[in-house]
Structures are given as structure tokens and as C-alpha cells.
mmCIF file of C-alpha atoms in Angstrom:
data_model
loop_
_atom_site.group_PDB
_atom_site.id
_atom_site.type_symbol
_atom_site.label_atom_id
_atom_site.label_comp_id
_atom_site.label_asym_id
_atom_site.label_seq_id
_atom_site.Cartn_x
_atom_site.Cartn_y
_atom_site.Cartn_z
ATOM 1 C CA MET A 1 10.809 -36.085 20.286
ATOM 2 C CA ARG A 2 9.412 -33.466 18.108
ATOM 3 C CA SER A 3 11.553 -31.541 15.738
ATOM 4 C CA SER A 4 11.262 -27.977 14.822
ATOM 5 C CA THR A 5 12.662 -28.528 11.542
ATOM 6 C CA SER A 6 10.762 -28.994 8.412
ATOM 7 C CA ILE A 7 11.044 -32.502 6.720
ATOM 8 C CA PHE A 8 9.468 -33.991 3.764
ATOM 9 C CA PHE A 9 9.062 -37.653 3.169
ATOM 10 C CA GLN A 10 9.492 -37.857 -0.328
ATOM 11 C CA VAL A 11 8.382 -36.289 1.802
ATOM 12 C CA PRO A 12 9.481 -33.560 4.068
ATOM 13 C CA ILE A 13 9.335 -34.610 7.690
ATOM 14 C CA ILE A 14 10.520 -32.501 10.188
ATOM 15 C CA VAL A 15 12.744 -33.951 12.616
ATOM 16 C CA TYR A 16 12.543 -32.608 16.006
ATOM 17 C CA PRO A 17 13.611 -35.054 18.098
ATOM 18 C CA LEU A 18 10.952 -37.339 16.767
ATOM 19 C CA SER A 19 8.365 -35.594 19.035
ATOM 20 C CA THR A 20 9.072 -32.313 17.381
ATOM 21 C CA PHE A 21 9.042 -34.203 14.054
ATOM 22 C CA MET A 22 6.205 -33.447 11.837
ATOM 23 C CA PHE A 23 5.807 -36.064 9.177
ATOM 24 C CA PHE A 24 4.134 -34.799 6.069
ATOM 25 C CA SER A 25 2.351 -36.848 3.570
ATOM 26 C CA LEU A 26 4.422 -39.112 1.371
ATOM 27 C CA ASN A 27 4.201 -38.514 -2.168
ATOM 28 C CA LEU A 28 4.726 -41.875 -3.939
ATOM 29 C CA PHE A 29 5.985 -41.441 -7.370
ATOM 30 C CA LEU A 30 6.641 -44.335 -9.666
ATOM 31 C CA ILE A 31 9.548 -44.008 -12.039
ATOM 32 C CA SER A 32 8.200 -43.394 -15.548
ATOM 33 C CA CYS A 33 9.006 -46.141 -18.088
ATOM 34 C CA VAL A 34 11.600 -45.432 -20.883
ATOM 35 C CA SER A 35 10.048 -46.107 -24.238
ATOM 36 C CA SER A 36 13.283 -47.929 -25.614
ATOM 37 C CA GLN A 37 12.690 -50.725 -23.023
ATOM 38 C CA GLY A 38 10.461 -53.726 -24.205
ATOM 39 C CA PRO A 39 7.195 -54.276 -22.566
ATOM 40 C CA GLU A 40 8.439 -57.165 -20.544
ATOM 41 C CA LYS A 41 11.339 -55.047 -18.965
ATOM 42 C CA THR A 42 9.059 -52.171 -18.536
ATOM 43 C CA ASN A 43 6.611 -54.239 -16.670
ATOM 44 C CA SER A 44 9.374 -55.733 -14.379
ATOM 45 C CA ILE A 45 10.571 -52.090 -13.495
ATOM 46 C CA ASN A 46 6.876 -50.949 -12.841
ATOM 47 C CA THR A 47 6.277 -53.987 -10.639
ATOM 48 C CA THR A 48 9.696 -53.464 -8.770
ATOM 49 C CA GLU A 49 8.720 -49.778 -8.251
ATOM 50 C CA SER A 50 5.338 -50.563 -7.053
ATOM 51 C CA LEU A 51 6.708 -53.118 -4.483
ATOM 52 C CA ILE A 52 9.282 -50.480 -3.121
ATOM 53 C CA HIS A 53 6.877 -47.765 -2.793
ATOM 54 C CA SER A 54 4.274 -50.295 -1.041
ATOM 55 C CA GLU A 55 7.072 -50.997 1.522
ATOM 56 C CA LEU A 56 7.773 -47.217 1.791
ATOM 57 C CA GLY A 57 4.208 -46.716 2.437
ATOM 58 C CA LEU A 58 4.206 -49.119 5.217
ATOM 59 C CA ALA A 59 7.379 -47.601 6.743
ATOM 60 C CA LYS A 60 5.692 -44.191 6.657
ATOM 61 C CA GLN A 61 2.656 -45.380 8.524
ATOM 62 C CA HIS A 62 4.816 -46.629 11.304
ATOM 63 C CA LEU A 63 6.699 -43.214 11.433
ATOM 64 C CA ASP A 64 3.287 -41.480 11.530
ATOM 65 C CA ARG A 65 2.305 -43.565 14.570
ATOM 66 C CA GLY A 66 5.626 -43.028 16.235
ATOM 67 C CA GLN A 67 6.760 -46.412 15.843
ATOM 68 C CA VAL A 68 10.262 -45.590 14.674
ATOM 69 C CA ASN A 69 11.806 -49.021 15.512
ATOM 70 C CA ALA A 70 9.142 -50.721 13.535
ATOM 71 C CA ALA A 71 9.639 -48.475 10.607
ATOM 72 C CA TRP A 72 13.372 -49.325 10.682
ATOM 73 C CA GLU A 73 12.708 -53.117 10.715
ATOM 74 C CA ASN A 74 10.350 -52.647 7.774
ATOM 75 C CA LEU A 75 13.096 -50.722 5.898
ATOM 76 C CA ARG A 76 16.164 -52.636 6.672
ATOM 77 C CA PRO A 77 15.659 -55.452 4.137
ATOM 78 C CA LEU A 78 14.630 -52.884 1.458
ATOM 79 C CA TYR A 79 17.630 -50.815 2.147
ATOM 80 C CA GLN A 80 19.960 -53.807 1.876
ATOM 81 C CA LYS A 81 18.370 -54.734 -1.584
ATOM 82 C CA PHE A 82 18.196 -51.266 -2.907
ATOM 83 C CA PRO A 83 21.089 -49.201 -1.404
ATOM 84 C CA ASP A 84 21.090 -46.753 -4.196
ATOM 85 C CA HIS A 85 17.384 -46.198 -4.653
ATOM 86 C CA PRO A 86 16.825 -42.425 -3.735
ATOM 87 C CA ASP A 87 13.438 -42.849 -2.530
ATOM 88 C CA VAL A 88 14.525 -45.676 -0.145
ATOM 89 C CA LEU A 89 17.526 -43.702 0.912
ATOM 90 C CA ASN A 90 15.206 -40.755 1.719
ATOM 91 C CA MET A 91 12.969 -42.713 3.938
ATOM 92 C CA VAL A 92 15.922 -44.494 5.507
ATOM 93 C CA GLY A 93 17.678 -41.254 6.280
ATOM 94 C CA LEU A 94 14.497 -39.748 7.912
ATOM 95 C CA THR A 95 14.229 -42.857 9.970
ATOM 96 C CA HIS A 96 17.802 -42.540 11.155
ATOM 97 C CA LEU A 97 17.154 -39.022 11.941
ATOM 98 C CA ALA A 98 14.050 -39.993 14.004
ATOM 99 C CA LEU A 99 16.219 -42.627 15.795
ATOM 100 C CA ASP A 100 18.716 -39.909 16.634
ATOM 101 C CA ASN A 101 21.260 -41.548 14.440
ATOM 102 C CA GLN A 102 22.028 -38.007 13.105
ATOM 103 C CA ALA A 103 25.464 -38.579 11.402
ATOM 104 C CA SER A 104 24.088 -41.684 9.437
ATOM 105 C CA ALA A 105 21.039 -39.672 8.585
ATOM 106 C CA VAL A 106 23.203 -36.960 7.085
ATOM 107 C CA LYS A 107 25.207 -39.339 4.761
ATOM 108 C CA ILE A 108 22.201 -41.186 3.634
ATOM 109 C CA LEU A 109 20.044 -38.026 2.888
ATOM 110 C CA ALA A 110 23.040 -36.436 1.086
ATOM 111 C CA LYS A 111 23.277 -39.450 -1.151
ATOM 112 C CA ALA A 112 19.478 -39.468 -1.767
ATOM 113 C CA TYR A 113 19.732 -35.782 -2.779
ATOM 114 C CA LYS A 114 22.566 -36.180 -4.912
ATOM 115 C CA LEU A 115 20.926 -39.040 -6.850
ATOM 116 C CA LYS A 116 17.521 -37.229 -7.013
ATOM 117 C CA PRO A 117 18.026 -33.407 -6.439
ATOM 118 C CA LYS A 118 14.347 -32.807 -5.469
ATOM 119 C CA HIS A 119 13.557 -29.826 -3.176
ATOM 120 C CA SER A 120 11.784 -32.167 -0.794
ATOM 121 C CA TYR A 121 15.026 -34.332 -0.454
ATOM 122 C CA GLY A 122 17.012 -31.050 -0.065
ATOM 123 C CA LEU A 123 14.781 -29.950 2.634
ATOM 124 C CA ASN A 124 15.127 -33.143 4.428
ATOM 125 C CA LEU A 125 18.951 -32.822 4.091
ATOM 126 C CA SER A 126 18.822 -29.333 5.515
ATOM 127 C CA SER A 127 16.872 -30.604 8.599
ATOM 128 C CA ALA A 128 19.742 -33.277 9.099
ATOM 129 C CA TYR A 129 22.367 -30.648 8.894
ATOM 130 C CA ILE A 130 20.512 -28.628 11.486
ATOM 131 C CA ALA A 131 20.099 -31.609 13.802
ATOM 132 C CA ILE A 132 23.969 -31.893 13.878
ATOM 133 C CA GLY A 133 24.700 -28.437 14.123
ATOM 134 C CA SER A 134 26.025 -27.906 10.568
ATOM 135 C CA LEU A 135 24.289 -24.602 10.304
ATOM 136 C CA GLN A 136 26.242 -23.113 7.357
ATOM 137 C CA LYS A 137 25.601 -26.251 5.218
ATOM 138 C CA ALA A 138 21.871 -26.167 6.041
ATOM 139 C CA LYS A 139 21.802 -22.464 5.270
ATOM 140 C CA LYS A 140 23.643 -22.898 1.988
ATOM 141 C CA ILE A 141 21.289 -25.568 0.686
ATOM 142 C CA ILE A 142 18.277 -23.786 1.768
ATOM 143 C CA LYS A 143 19.261 -20.606 0.155
ATOM 144 C CA LYS A 144 19.914 -22.311 -3.089
ATOM 145 C CA MET A 145 16.580 -23.885 -3.095
ATOM 146 C CA LEU A 146 14.844 -20.671 -2.171
ATOM 147 C CA GLN A 147 16.525 -19.089 -5.207
ATOM 148 C CA SER A 148 15.506 -21.718 -7.656
ATOM 149 C CA SER A 149 12.049 -23.012 -6.288
ATOM 150 C CA GLN A 150 9.573 -20.204 -7.020
ATOM 151 C CA THR A 151 7.019 -22.831 -7.917
ATOM 152 C CA TYR A 152 7.773 -25.294 -5.220
ATOM 153 C CA ARG A 153 4.711 -26.269 -3.620
ATOM 154 C CA TYR A 154 6.030 -26.069 0.056
ATOM 155 C CA ARG A 155 8.166 -23.018 0.114
ATOM 156 C CA GLU A 156 7.000 -22.208 3.674
ATOM 157 C CA ARG A 157 8.894 -25.234 4.824
ATOM 158 C CA LEU A 158 12.147 -23.830 3.214
ATOM 159 C CA TRP A 159 11.620 -20.394 5.195
ATOM 160 C CA HIS A 160 10.989 -22.264 8.260
ATOM 161 C CA ASN A 161 14.346 -24.138 8.116
ATOM 162 C CA TYR A 162 16.091 -21.074 6.968
ATOM 163 C CA ALA A 163 14.524 -19.168 10.085
ATOM 164 C CA LEU A 164 15.593 -21.995 12.300
ATOM 165 C CA VAL A 165 19.236 -21.666 11.235
ATOM 166 C CA PHE A 166 19.039 -18.123 12.340
ATOM 167 C CA GLU A 167 17.311 -18.957 15.621
ATOM 168 C CA LYS A 168 20.034 -21.665 16.401
ATOM 169 C CA GLN A 169 22.695 -18.831 15.802
ATOM 170 C CA ASN A 170 20.743 -16.581 18.144
ATOM 171 C CA ILE A 171 20.121 -14.118 15.473
ATOM 172 C CA LEU A 172 16.467 -13.680 16.457
ATOM 173 C CA ASN A 173 15.565 -10.687 14.395
ATOM 174 C CA GLU A 174 16.374 -12.536 11.163
ATOM 175 C CA ALA A 175 14.718 -15.615 12.434
ATOM 176 C CA VAL A 176 11.359 -13.713 13.051
ATOM 177 C CA LYS A 177 11.663 -12.215 9.429
ATOM 178 C CA SER A 178 12.033 -15.673 7.959
ATOM 179 C CA TYR A 179 9.449 -17.263 10.134
ATOM 180 C CA LYS A 180 7.051 -14.575 9.129
ATOM 181 C CA LYS A 181 7.818 -15.194 5.391
ATOM 182 C CA ALA A 182 6.836 -18.797 6.023
ATOM 183 C CA LEU A 183 3.558 -17.759 7.471
ATOM 184 C CA LYS A 184 2.813 -15.240 4.639
ATOM 185 C CA ILE A 185 2.842 -18.378 2.373
ATOM 186 C CA ASN A 186 1.004 -20.666 4.861
ATOM 187 C CA PRO A 187 -0.655 -18.790 7.625
ATOM 188 C CA ASN A 188 -1.630 -22.172 9.355
ATOM 189 C CA PHE A 189 1.852 -23.730 9.397
ATOM 190 C CA LEU A 190 1.932 -25.177 12.765
ATOM 191 C CA LEU A 191 5.695 -25.465 13.329
ATOM 192 C CA THR A 192 6.308 -21.880 12.513
ATOM 193 C CA LEU A 193 3.552 -20.755 14.924
ATOM 194 C CA LEU A 194 5.187 -22.756 17.658
ATOM 195 C CA ARG A 195 8.585 -21.331 17.051
ATOM 196 C CA LEU A 196 7.415 -17.754 16.789
ATOM 197 C CA GLY A 197 5.581 -18.333 20.065
ATOM 198 C CA LYS A 198 8.823 -19.548 21.693
ATOM 199 C CA ILE A 199 11.008 -16.715 20.221
ATOM 200 C CA TYR A 200 8.685 -14.016 21.455
ATOM 201 C CA LYS A 201 8.578 -15.625 24.869
ATOM 202 C CA ARG A 202 12.260 -15.375 24.974
ATOM 203 C CA LEU A 203 12.096 -11.857 23.963
ATOM 204 C CA ASN A 204 9.670 -11.182 27.021
ATOM 205 C CA LYS A 205 6.717 -10.320 24.703
ATOM 206 C CA PRO A 206 4.126 -12.545 26.506
ATOM 207 C CA ARG A 207 0.999 -11.192 24.676
ATOM 208 C CA THR A 208 2.555 -11.651 21.164
ATOM 209 C CA SER A 209 3.841 -15.125 22.167
ATOM 210 C CA TYR A 210 0.330 -16.153 23.353
ATOM 211 C CA ARG A 211 -1.200 -15.107 20.235
ATOM 212 C CA TYR A 212 1.047 -17.610 18.195
ATOM 213 C CA PHE A 213 0.612 -20.292 20.739
ATOM 214 C CA GLN A 214 -3.266 -19.640 20.869
ATOM 215 C CA LYS A 215 -3.459 -20.137 17.065
ATOM 216 C CA ALA A 216 -1.334 -23.392 17.121
ATOM 217 C CA GLY A 217 -3.477 -24.714 19.858
ATOM 218 C CA HIS A 218 -6.587 -23.921 17.768
ATOM 219 C CA LEU A 219 -5.260 -25.631 14.774
ATOM 220 C CA CYS A 220 -3.920 -28.515 16.815
ATOM 221 C CA PRO A 221 -5.698 -29.288 19.944
ATOM 222 C CA SER A 222 -3.856 -32.355 20.672
ATOM 223 C CA CYS A 223 -0.362 -30.565 20.641
ATOM 224 C CA PHE A 224 0.502 -30.262 24.051
ATOM 225 C CA GLU A 225 3.400 -27.717 23.584
ATOM 226 C CA ALA A 226 0.873 -25.157 22.562
ATOM 227 C CA ILE A 227 -1.802 -26.215 25.138
ATOM 228 C CA ASN A 228 0.775 -26.041 27.798
ATOM 229 C CA GLU A 229 1.740 -22.507 26.893
ATOM 230 C CA ILE A 230 -1.826 -21.462 26.712
ATOM 231 C CA ALA A 231 -2.523 -22.794 30.158
ATOM 232 C CA VAL A 232 0.555 -21.421 31.553
ATOM 233 C CA ARG A 233 -0.293 -17.936 30.325
ATOM 234 C CA GLN A 234 -3.781 -18.121 31.813
ATOM 235 C CA ILE A 235 -2.342 -19.309 35.208
ATOM 236 C CA ASN A 236 0.147 -16.183 35.049
ATOM 237 C CA ILE A 237 -2.529 -13.791 34.523
ATOM 238 C CA GLY A 238 -4.733 -15.294 37.249
ATOM 239 C CA LYS A 239 -7.383 -16.831 35.021
ATOM 240 C CA TYR A 240 -7.221 -20.300 36.772
ATOM 241 C CA ALA A 241 -10.622 -21.478 35.688
ATOM 242 C CA LYS A 242 -9.874 -20.997 32.134
ATOM 243 C CA ALA A 243 -6.596 -22.839 32.550
ATOM 244 C CA VAL A 244 -8.377 -25.750 34.479
ATOM 245 C CA LYS A 245 -11.093 -25.847 31.577
ATOM 246 C CA ILE A 246 -8.296 -26.116 28.868
ATOM 247 C CA LEU A 247 -6.334 -28.782 30.712
ATOM 248 C CA LYS A 248 -9.288 -30.898 31.592
ATOM 249 C CA LYS A 249 -10.335 -31.054 28.081
ATOM 250 C CA PHE A 250 -6.961 -32.124 27.073
ATOM 251 C CA ILE A 251 -6.873 -34.868 29.584
ATOM 252 C CA ARG A 252 -10.212 -36.153 28.719
ATOM 253 C CA ASN A 253 -9.095 -36.838 25.210
ATOM 254 C CA LYS A 254 -7.714 -40.324 25.421
ATOM 255 C CA LYS A 255 -6.083 -40.023 21.913
ATOM 256 C CA ASN A 256 -3.472 -37.685 23.451
ATOM 257 C CA SER A 257 -0.375 -39.511 24.562
ATOM 258 C CA GLU A 258 -0.142 -40.813 28.287
ATOM 259 C CA LYS A 259 2.885 -38.775 28.771
ATOM 260 C CA ASN A 260 1.315 -35.526 27.573
ATOM 261 C CA ARG A 261 -1.884 -36.299 29.604
ATOM 262 C CA ALA A 262 0.290 -36.757 32.739
ATOM 263 C CA ASP A 263 2.019 -33.574 32.275
ATOM 264 C CA ALA A 264 -1.304 -31.849 31.844
ATOM 265 C CA LYS A 265 -2.459 -33.457 34.957
ATOM 266 C CA ASN A 266 0.408 -32.108 36.750
ATOM 267 C CA LEU A 267 -0.008 -28.484 35.509
ATOM 268 C CA LEU A 268 -3.781 -28.946 36.326
ATOM 269 C CA SER A 269 -2.760 -29.807 39.970
ATOM 270 C CA LEU A 270 -0.421 -26.828 40.083
ATOM 271 C CA ALA A 271 -3.261 -24.414 38.792
ATOM 272 C CA ASN A 272 -5.735 -25.903 41.361
ATOM 273 C CA ASN A 273 -3.197 -25.464 44.117
ATOM 274 C CA ILE A 274 -2.350 -21.844 43.150
ATOM 275 C CA ARG A 275 -6.001 -20.959 43.020
ATOM 276 C CA ALA A 276 -6.646 -22.596 46.465
ATOM 277 C CA ARG A 277 -3.926 -20.545 48.014
ATOM 278 C CA GLN A 278 -5.218 -17.356 46.451
ATOM 279 C CA MET A 279 -8.770 -18.169 47.899
ATOM 280 C CA ALA A 280 -7.291 -18.874 51.255
ATOM 281 C CA ARG A 281 -5.438 -15.405 51.388
ATOM 282 C CA LYS A 282 -8.601 -13.670 50.411
ATOM 283 C CA LYS A 283 -10.507 -15.513 53.082
ATOM 284 C CA LYS A 284 -7.913 -14.326 55.840
ATOM 285 C CA LYS A 285 -8.305 -10.780 54.750
ATOM 286 C CA PHE A 286 -11.918 -10.913 55.745
#
């Protein structure tokens, strides 16, 4: 599952189905102490927060590896003990989103955002709204953050989700405009490059589509979504040797998932078969 939405783990994650989810780094901020509290109470709070964020860090590691069930098993007791802790709620909500428990994810992420109205939490909530098809709610919350977040460090992710709403509504011209605003802020934002590649493919603009997929593949050689589109384009224009080279390189990398490598092998077989048929036709002519 990979999501095309932008998500932040304290964090935006993006939940594409989990494969499309891109998990961004988890910023673990401890709650600052209140000066009116005695040193004993302050130390207790700091210790509790340290333990909470240590557990959240472990859960995030599982999510980074695609081990969603393991992340949930790690989070379950923490969630039971701290059901109103916004950082815990945020991570639990993202995990539910990755598990496709979208309705639960929305409720939990909405609670996290209400308790701690950070832009990163709002971004995650917008991703959950997009996942369940509540596009107007997603648009409303993103628009609000865009208007109030001139100094927000990851504004490209807000523009990405804003564009995704338009794309889901099939308003492609507005989607393209917003995706390009995201790239203006961060020209190497992989998710946006992939979405623009897909949109231009739908618009029957293969050269423009290819440029976005090519850049995405350069940035992320292990992203099969980009590699697949690059190879298919080469096959379509008759450059079979180039397609074969790209696919073989992807297959050789044992770090790529077995499924993606299997899909690459199938495409490689197709490219070789087409090339063989083309060569056979040429021989018959002579």
C-alpha cells in the first residue's frame, strides 16, 4: 500500500494504502516542564514523556519497515495507558490508517489535532479525510493551514494534499497547479513527482509524464512505481535494450521487495518477448 497523501508522524506520514505511504521522520518533542512544579514532579513528568516517546520511536521503526501489525502491538498498551496523549493518538491514528482502519484513524487523528493543533497533526488528519473520501473536510483543514502556516517547514506537503483533493474530484487543472506549487517549494518531493506523472499520463501527455517519472526514479531507484513507468515508456517507443537494462538493475537489488522484483521480472519478460517478435518480423522481411 503506498499512499499518495502526505503524512507526518508527529510526523506526517502519508498514507497511501501503506505502500503509498511515505513515512517522514518522527520529531520527538518532550513536553517542557512547568516552573511551578516541584523538581520531584518535574522529573516524574520528564521520565514519563521520555518513556512514551521511546515507545513511539519503536513503533515508528516498525512502520518504516512496513511492519504495521508489529507497530500496533507496540502501541496498544501505550494507547490504553495514555488515551488522551496527543503524540500517542497521532501515532495510533497513523497506524490505523496504515491498517486500513480508516474510520477509526479519522476519529483518533481528529482528537490528536484538537488536543494539540500542530500543522503536522492537521496534515495527517487531512490524509485520513482523503482516505475516507471526505474531500471537503480535507480541503477545509488544509486551506486553513495554508493561510496560517507561512513559516511551516513542510508546506509542500500541505500543497500536495490540497492538490490530491482536486485530483480526487477530477479537477485536474487545479490539481496540477497545486502540485506545481508543492514542487516550487521542494523540487524533489517524490510523492508530488509521481502524482504529476500519473496526471499527465491520464492527459495523454507521455513526454511530460515521463519527465516526472524519470526524476522520481532518479531520486528513488527502489520505487517500482517510477521504474515501472520509465521501463514501459522505453518499451512503447521501441527502446527495448534500455528497458531491459533498467529492469535488470532493479531486479538485482535484493533490497527491493520480492513482489516488486517479481513484477519487474514479468515486465522484463514482456520486453524480451516483444523484442524477439520484432526481430523475427525483420528477419522475415529479408
